[in-house]
Amino acid sequence: MEKRFYLETFGCQMNVVDSERIVSMLGEIGYHQVDAADQADLVLLNTCSVRDKAERKVYGHLGRFKPLKDVRPELIIGVGGCVAEQEGRKMLDEVPYLDLVFGTHNVHRLPELVQQAEEGKRRISLTGFLDRETRLNLFPQRSDLDTVTRFVTVMQGCDNFCTYCIVPHVRGREVSRPSREIIAEVEALVAQGVREVTLLGQNVNSYGNKGKGEVSFAQLVRKVAAVDGLSRLRFTTSHPKDLSDELIACFGDIENLCHQLHLPVQAGSNRILQQMNRGYTREDYLQTVEKLKKVCPDIRLSTDIIVGFPGETEEEFQLTLDLVAEVGYADAFTFLYSKRTGTAAADLEDKTGSRIKQQRFERLLELQQNNSQQIWQSDLGATLQLLVEGESKQGEGQVFGRTDWNRIVNFSGSTELIGQLVEVKITKVFRNSNLGELVN
Ligand code: 5AD
Ligand code: SF4
């Protein structure tokens, strides 16, 4: 009988890519994916610990699977990702019905763990970091998904140690994948029908910096952009301190590089930026934005912002609001600071009450929603180019694509358009997507 697995993924694109890998590896050992846990022989959570009460949430999610296990003791339950890396064996102690815990550097060993579990060897935890060489051999490779757009991992880990951030602690040090492998992967993807690639890493701008003899990230972008048949190229995530002039120049002269950049600022006050160990000032950041707008006037920026970092004063928060108004982000992802055990900021004194923090959060949200709305509304009536990605969730006869600015547009059209660049007139603008009409 065919074996079935159910997988839930939380958090960032890194986890999405790891989950794609999990799907293909489990396929190789005879498991196929189902979308309900109660139909599965194997249930997996791929977790994230970057924000919120991550650990507690994972325990909450696991609780949902307990009744299933009570009825079917042979069911295998596993947890992977950042929470697994951080908690390790402790999770097995906390959750008596949990079978497998696999950390961020051990995703590749999941099939082996599952097979052991099938044979009755359960309650296994595999965490801890691998050495550089081993990791370089284990970069997620292209999977057999049938999609028009794909993420290609170019580096993993992070050496920045922003004081609020758990990532370096749960994903390990930076390693960059050889550029020839990346190019070969993109060429293979394009040959199988992929038209848009997003180069992925925690801090792509420092690509190649930690190893010898590798090209710079800007040079890598140029090489990838030149792959024959690639319609569009994006990359994420950028760290403002490492965004070089060489890379900024790419936005001015690479035809298929999208005019869109996610550039997390985190805060607008120099004291807070310094406390966060971000490595740039407000002035540096604004200068970078100015340079980007100069070489690429229609570029649209998005950002991440943390509200309520320990000790943030009203004046310092106001500086964040001012910066947000000045830059004019198309999108901003705003987060309430959340203490992560093991990070440097966890020891900072924090006297600001949660009500004040919540109010700040709402003020920022309101400002940004107005900014976003203004920017996206300005597209109403415009004819924009879309890369058509697939059938729309809106219903029959509808497909969707994205603009160069990474905005989803739904429109009436045939699925034969999938993979093609088309011109669409924007007829309606919603908060997170647009509606359009195909222009002949
Ligand atoms: N609290 C709140 N937000 C955080 N982020 C990272 N760590 C924390 C934390 N401890 C946010 C940052 C980062 C994004 C991925 O998550 O803004 O850019
Ligand atoms: Fe975390 Fe800072 Fe690294 Fe981003 S750059 S992953 S925020 S430590």
Tab-separated table of C-alpha atoms in Angstrom, residues 61-352:
chain	number	residue	atom	x	y	z
A	61	HIS	CA	0.184	22.377	16.769
A	62	LEU	CA	1.557	19.027	17.880
A	63	GLY	CA	-1.341	18.730	20.312
A	64	ARG	CA	-3.686	18.472	17.327
A	65	PHE	CA	-1.995	15.236	16.290
A	66	LYS	CA	-2.254	13.496	19.654
A	67	PRO	CA	-5.797	12.143	19.101
A	68	LEU	CA	-4.602	10.649	15.798
A	69	LYS	CA	-1.735	8.917	17.517
A	70	ASP	CA	-4.053	7.625	20.252
A	71	VAL	CA	-6.083	5.808	17.611
A	72	ARG	CA	-3.153	4.791	15.392
A	73	PRO	CA	0.033	4.283	17.444
A	74	GLU	CA	1.962	3.388	14.266
A	75	LEU	CA	1.562	6.986	12.998
A	76	ILE	CA	4.978	8.694	12.764
A	77	ILE	CA	5.136	12.312	13.979
A	78	GLY	CA	8.200	14.479	13.319
A	79	VAL	CA	9.347	18.082	13.806
A	80	GLY	CA	12.038	19.824	11.756
A	81	GLY	CA	13.310	23.360	11.196
A	82	CYS	CA	14.496	26.097	13.544
A	83	VAL	CA	12.462	25.160	16.621
A	84	ALA	CA	13.680	21.565	16.285
A	85	GLU	CA	17.275	22.789	16.031
A	86	GLN	CA	16.872	24.963	19.097
A	87	GLU	CA	14.941	22.579	21.337
A	88	GLY	CA	16.438	19.251	20.246
A	89	ARG	CA	15.842	16.318	22.607
A	90	LYS	CA	13.867	18.553	24.940
A	91	MET	CA	10.983	18.251	22.507
A	92	LEU	CA	10.940	14.476	22.931
A	93	ASP	CA	10.766	14.954	26.705
A	94	GLU	CA	7.937	17.456	26.403
A	95	VAL	CA	5.897	15.514	23.860
A	96	PRO	CA	5.673	11.789	24.666
A	97	TYR	CA	4.026	10.935	21.335
A	98	LEU	CA	6.665	12.694	19.208
A	99	ASP	CA	8.868	10.313	17.179
A	100	LEU	CA	11.423	12.399	15.258
A	101	VAL	CA	13.227	15.712	15.754
A	102	PHE	CA	15.508	16.871	12.926
A	103	GLY	CA	17.413	20.178	12.924
A	104	THR	CA	18.205	22.610	10.118
A	105	HIS	CA	21.444	20.879	9.105
A	106	ASN	CA	19.934	17.410	9.115
A	107	VAL	CA	17.018	17.693	6.708
A	108	HIS	CA	18.849	15.394	4.267
A	109	ARG	CA	18.729	12.563	6.822
A	110	LEU	CA	14.957	12.572	7.162
A	111	PRO	CA	14.362	9.549	4.852
A	112	GLU	CA	16.759	7.490	6.949
A	113	LEU	CA	14.995	8.583	10.161
A	114	VAL	CA	11.589	7.773	8.712
A	115	GLN	CA	12.735	4.312	7.660
A	116	GLN	CA	14.111	3.665	11.142
A	117	ALA	CA	10.810	4.811	12.614
A	118	GLU	CA	8.944	2.418	10.301
A	119	GLU	CA	11.058	-0.386	11.719
A	120	GLY	CA	10.107	0.632	15.226
A	121	LYS	CA	13.097	2.786	16.177
A	122	ARG	CA	11.402	5.949	17.417
A	123	ARG	CA	12.090	8.884	19.714
A	124	ILE	CA	15.118	10.019	17.684
A	125	SER	CA	16.608	13.533	17.738
A	126	LEU	CA	19.192	14.716	15.233
A	127	THR	CA	20.469	18.283	15.639
A	128	GLY	CA	23.772	20.186	15.596
A	129	PHE	CA	25.730	21.897	12.847
A	130	LEU	CA	27.687	20.277	10.059
A	131	ASP	CA	31.074	21.447	8.842
A	132	ARG	CA	31.424	23.721	5.832
A	133	GLU	CA	32.505	21.066	3.340
A	134	THR	CA	29.643	18.747	4.177
A	135	ARG	CA	27.167	21.593	3.919
A	136	LEU	CA	28.505	22.652	0.544
A	137	ASN	CA	27.733	19.168	-0.724
A	138	LEU	CA	24.227	19.299	0.644
A	139	PHE	CA	22.798	22.473	-0.825
A	140	PRO	CA	19.166	21.977	-1.753
A	141	GLN	CA	19.076	20.965	-5.371
A	142	ARG	CA	16.435	21.497	-7.952
A	143	SER	CA	13.376	19.412	-7.264
A	144	ASP	CA	10.926	18.051	-9.800
A	145	LEU	CA	8.255	20.697	-9.195
A	146	ASP	CA	6.377	21.962	-12.178
A	147	THR	CA	6.410	25.729	-11.622
A	148	VAL	CA	7.262	28.817	-13.652
A	149	THR	CA	9.070	30.540	-10.778
A	150	ARG	CA	11.646	29.006	-8.472
A	151	PHE	CA	13.933	29.796	-5.577
A	152	VAL	CA	17.585	28.882	-5.976
A	153	THR	CA	19.601	28.829	-2.757
A	154	VAL	CA	22.945	30.598	-3.210
A	155	MET	CA	24.085	30.809	0.397
A	156	GLN	CA	22.934	29.583	3.769
A	157	GLY	CA	23.353	30.712	7.346
A	158	CYS	CA	24.237	34.112	8.715
A	159	ASP	CA	27.257	35.638	10.449
A	160	ASN	CA	25.715	38.974	11.316
A	161	PHE	CA	24.351	38.319	14.759
A	162	CYS	CA	21.835	41.113	14.840
A	163	THR	CA	21.173	41.209	18.553
A	164	TYR	CA	17.457	40.327	18.338
A	165	CYS	CA	17.843	37.491	15.865
A	166	ILE	CA	17.881	33.743	16.445
A	167	VAL	CA	18.845	32.826	12.865
A	168	PRO	CA	22.640	32.574	13.300
A	169	HIS	CA	21.993	30.382	16.347
A	170	VAL	CA	19.670	27.962	14.563
A	171	ARG	CA	20.937	28.041	10.982
A	172	GLY	CA	24.658	28.283	11.611
A	173	ARG	CA	27.446	30.162	9.861
A	174	GLU	CA	27.402	31.533	6.327
A	175	VAL	CA	28.394	29.288	3.449
A	176	SER	CA	28.161	30.204	-0.224
A	177	ARG	CA	27.525	27.675	-2.909
A	178	PRO	CA	29.975	27.630	-5.851
A	179	SER	CA	28.780	29.949	-8.622
A	180	ARG	CA	29.244	27.321	-11.341
A	181	GLU	CA	26.759	25.067	-9.527
A	182	ILE	CA	24.264	27.886	-9.225
A	183	ILE	CA	24.520	28.722	-12.934
A	184	ALA	CA	24.187	25.056	-13.855
A	185	GLU	CA	21.076	24.764	-11.702
A	186	VAL	CA	19.493	27.851	-13.266
A	187	GLU	CA	20.286	26.547	-16.764
A	188	ALA	CA	18.670	23.214	-15.914
A	189	LEU	CA	15.615	24.947	-14.465
A	190	VAL	CA	15.170	27.104	-17.549
A	191	ALA	CA	15.478	24.018	-19.748
A	192	GLN	CA	12.594	22.457	-17.822
A	193	GLY	CA	10.362	25.514	-18.250
A	194	VAL	CA	11.167	27.823	-15.329
A	195	ARG	CA	11.084	31.492	-16.398
A	196	GLU	CA	11.760	33.367	-13.181
A	197	VAL	CA	14.361	32.666	-10.534
A	198	THR	CA	14.810	34.225	-7.095
A	199	LEU	CA	18.304	33.818	-5.678
A	200	LEU	CA	17.861	32.969	-2.030
A	201	GLY	CA	19.928	33.333	1.129
A	202	GLN	CA	19.768	34.906	4.602
A	203	ASN	CA	22.113	37.639	3.451
A	204	VAL	CA	22.717	37.270	-0.280
A	205	ASN	CA	24.775	40.465	-0.499
A	206	SER	CA	27.626	38.854	1.375
A	207	TYR	CA	27.654	35.949	-1.107
A	208	GLY	CA	31.207	34.742	-1.694
A	209	ASN	CA	32.734	36.983	0.969
A	210	LYS	CA	33.514	34.139	3.332
A	211	GLY	CA	35.283	31.832	0.888
A	212	LYS	CA	38.222	32.361	-1.426
A	213	GLY	CA	38.099	32.666	-5.178
A	214	GLU	CA	34.368	33.208	-5.593
A	215	VAL	CA	32.744	35.970	-7.621
A	216	SER	CA	30.937	38.847	-5.895
A	217	PHE	CA	27.168	38.730	-5.566
A	218	ALA	CA	26.813	41.437	-8.229
A	219	GLN	CA	28.902	39.323	-10.622
A	220	LEU	CA	26.793	36.281	-9.793
A	221	VAL	CA	23.626	38.260	-10.553
A	222	ARG	CA	25.056	39.236	-13.950
A	223	LYS	CA	25.978	35.652	-14.773
A	224	VAL	CA	22.575	34.295	-13.779
A	225	ALA	CA	20.732	37.076	-15.606
A	226	ALA	CA	22.615	36.104	-18.780
A	227	VAL	CA	21.278	32.527	-18.757
A	228	ASP	CA	19.463	32.109	-22.062
A	229	GLY	CA	15.685	31.957	-21.715
A	230	LEU	CA	15.435	33.394	-18.199
A	231	SER	CA	12.713	36.075	-18.320
A	232	ARG	CA	13.112	37.429	-14.814
A	233	LEU	CA	15.513	37.468	-11.914
A	234	ARG	CA	15.061	38.554	-8.273
A	235	PHE	CA	17.052	38.011	-5.104
A	236	THR	CA	16.396	38.054	-1.371
A	237	THR	CA	17.271	38.855	1.404
A	238	SER	CA	19.576	41.864	1.171
A	239	HIS	CA	21.384	43.387	4.108
A	240	PRO	CA	21.732	47.174	3.681
A	241	LYS	CA	25.286	47.180	5.012
A	242	ASP	CA	26.428	44.802	2.259
A	243	LEU	CA	24.504	46.262	-0.681
A	244	SER	CA	27.423	47.348	-2.869
A	245	ASP	CA	27.501	50.061	-5.525
A	246	GLU	CA	28.367	47.281	-7.953
A	247	LEU	CA	25.070	45.576	-7.083
A	248	ILE	CA	23.069	48.796	-7.179
A	249	ALA	CA	24.375	49.371	-10.710
A	250	CYS	CA	22.806	46.049	-11.781
A	251	PHE	CA	19.350	47.594	-11.403
A	252	GLY	CA	20.274	50.181	-14.003
A	253	ASP	CA	21.417	47.935	-16.822
A	254	ILE	CA	20.288	44.319	-16.426
A	255	GLU	CA	17.216	43.949	-18.601
A	256	ASN	CA	15.645	40.973	-16.796
A	257	LEU	CA	16.441	42.013	-13.211
A	258	CYS	CA	13.118	42.980	-11.623
A	259	HIS	CA	12.730	46.527	-10.356
A	260	GLN	CA	11.934	45.384	-6.855
A	261	LEU	CA	14.052	44.999	-3.735
A	262	HIS	CA	13.410	43.887	-0.182
A	263	LEU	CA	15.729	45.937	2.004
A	264	PRO	CA	15.048	45.405	5.721
A	265	VAL	CA	15.724	48.577	7.687
A	266	GLN	CA	14.477	47.344	11.121
A	267	ALA	CA	14.539	50.810	12.773
A	268	GLY	CA	14.982	54.498	12.014
A	269	SER	CA	17.065	55.581	14.974
A	270	ASN	CA	20.839	55.325	14.980
A	271	ARG	CA	20.978	54.365	18.631
A	272	ILE	CA	18.560	51.488	18.098
A	273	LEU	CA	20.314	50.385	14.895
A	274	GLN	CA	23.529	50.280	16.839
A	275	GLN	CA	21.916	48.347	19.680
A	276	MET	CA	20.643	45.931	17.060
A	277	ASN	CA	24.185	45.544	15.661
A	278	ARG	CA	22.958	46.336	12.165
A	279	GLY	CA	26.192	47.897	10.942
A	280	TYR	CA	24.681	50.945	9.184
A	281	THR	CA	23.192	54.282	10.165
A	282	ARG	CA	19.918	55.837	9.112
A	283	GLU	CA	21.933	58.151	6.857
A	284	ASP	CA	23.772	55.234	5.202
A	285	TYR	CA	20.460	53.525	4.559
A	286	LEU	CA	18.801	56.600	3.081
A	287	GLN	CA	21.815	57.170	0.873
A	288	THR	CA	21.576	53.605	-0.430
A	289	VAL	CA	17.885	54.152	-1.219
A	290	GLU	CA	18.736	57.375	-3.032
A	291	LYS	CA	21.354	55.591	-5.149
A	292	LEU	CA	18.877	52.831	-6.006
A	293	LYS	CA	16.234	55.338	-7.071
A	294	LYS	CA	18.778	57.186	-9.164
A	295	VAL	CA	19.826	54.164	-11.215
A	296	CYS	CA	16.318	52.718	-11.292
A	297	PRO	CA	13.666	55.427	-10.827
A	298	ASP	CA	10.679	53.049	-10.825
A	299	ILE	CA	12.145	50.592	-8.318
A	300	ARG	CA	9.719	49.532	-5.567
A	301	LEU	CA	11.108	48.754	-2.164
A	302	SER	CA	9.827	46.684	0.691
A	303	THR	CA	11.213	46.336	4.173
A	304	ASP	CA	11.059	44.682	7.599
A	305	ILE	CA	10.621	46.764	10.742
A	306	ILE	CA	10.751	45.802	14.395
A	307	VAL	CA	8.660	47.889	16.795
A	308	GLY	CA	9.427	48.027	20.500
A	309	PHE	CA	13.049	46.905	20.563
A	310	PRO	CA	14.204	47.056	24.227
A	311	GLY	CA	14.573	50.663	25.350
A	312	GLU	CA	13.024	52.220	22.231
A	313	THR	CA	11.757	55.693	23.194
A	314	GLU	CA	8.879	57.636	21.641
A	315	GLU	CA	11.401	59.898	19.854
A	316	GLU	CA	13.265	56.897	18.491
A	317	PHE	CA	10.052	55.334	17.277
A	318	GLN	CA	9.131	58.641	15.622
A	319	LEU	CA	12.393	58.379	13.658
A	320	THR	CA	11.169	55.038	12.294
A	321	LEU	CA	7.900	56.652	11.198
A	322	ASP	CA	9.808	59.508	9.540
A	323	LEU	CA	12.049	57.108	7.684
A	324	VAL	CA	9.099	55.031	6.481
A	325	ALA	CA	7.391	58.190	5.196
A	326	GLU	CA	10.583	59.367	3.512
A	327	VAL	CA	11.429	56.110	1.710
A	328	GLY	CA	7.859	55.397	0.586
A	329	TYR	CA	7.898	51.606	0.743
A	330	ALA	CA	5.505	49.675	-1.467
A	331	ASP	CA	5.244	47.079	1.308
A	332	ALA	CA	6.511	46.760	4.861
A	333	PHE	CA	6.461	43.740	7.116
A	334	THR	CA	6.164	45.032	10.648
A	335	PHE	CA	6.841	42.993	13.769
A	336	LEU	CA	6.541	43.553	17.479
A	337	TYR	CA	9.882	42.817	19.081
A	338	SER	CA	9.897	39.377	20.611
A	339	LYS	CA	12.619	38.243	22.971
A	340	ARG	CA	14.575	35.223	21.732
A	341	THR	CA	16.415	33.275	24.390
A	342	GLY	CA	20.102	33.022	23.588
A	343	THR	CA	20.335	36.281	21.616
A	344	ALA	CA	22.262	39.313	22.890
A	345	ALA	CA	19.183	41.560	23.091
A	346	ALA	CA	17.494	39.099	25.448
A	347	ASP	CA	19.615	40.594	28.250
A	348	LEU	CA	18.708	44.228	27.525
A	349	GLU	CA	16.487	46.028	29.959
A	350	ASP	CA	13.056	46.801	28.565
A	351	LYS	CA	10.771	49.132	30.456
A	352	THR	CA	8.324	50.048	27.697
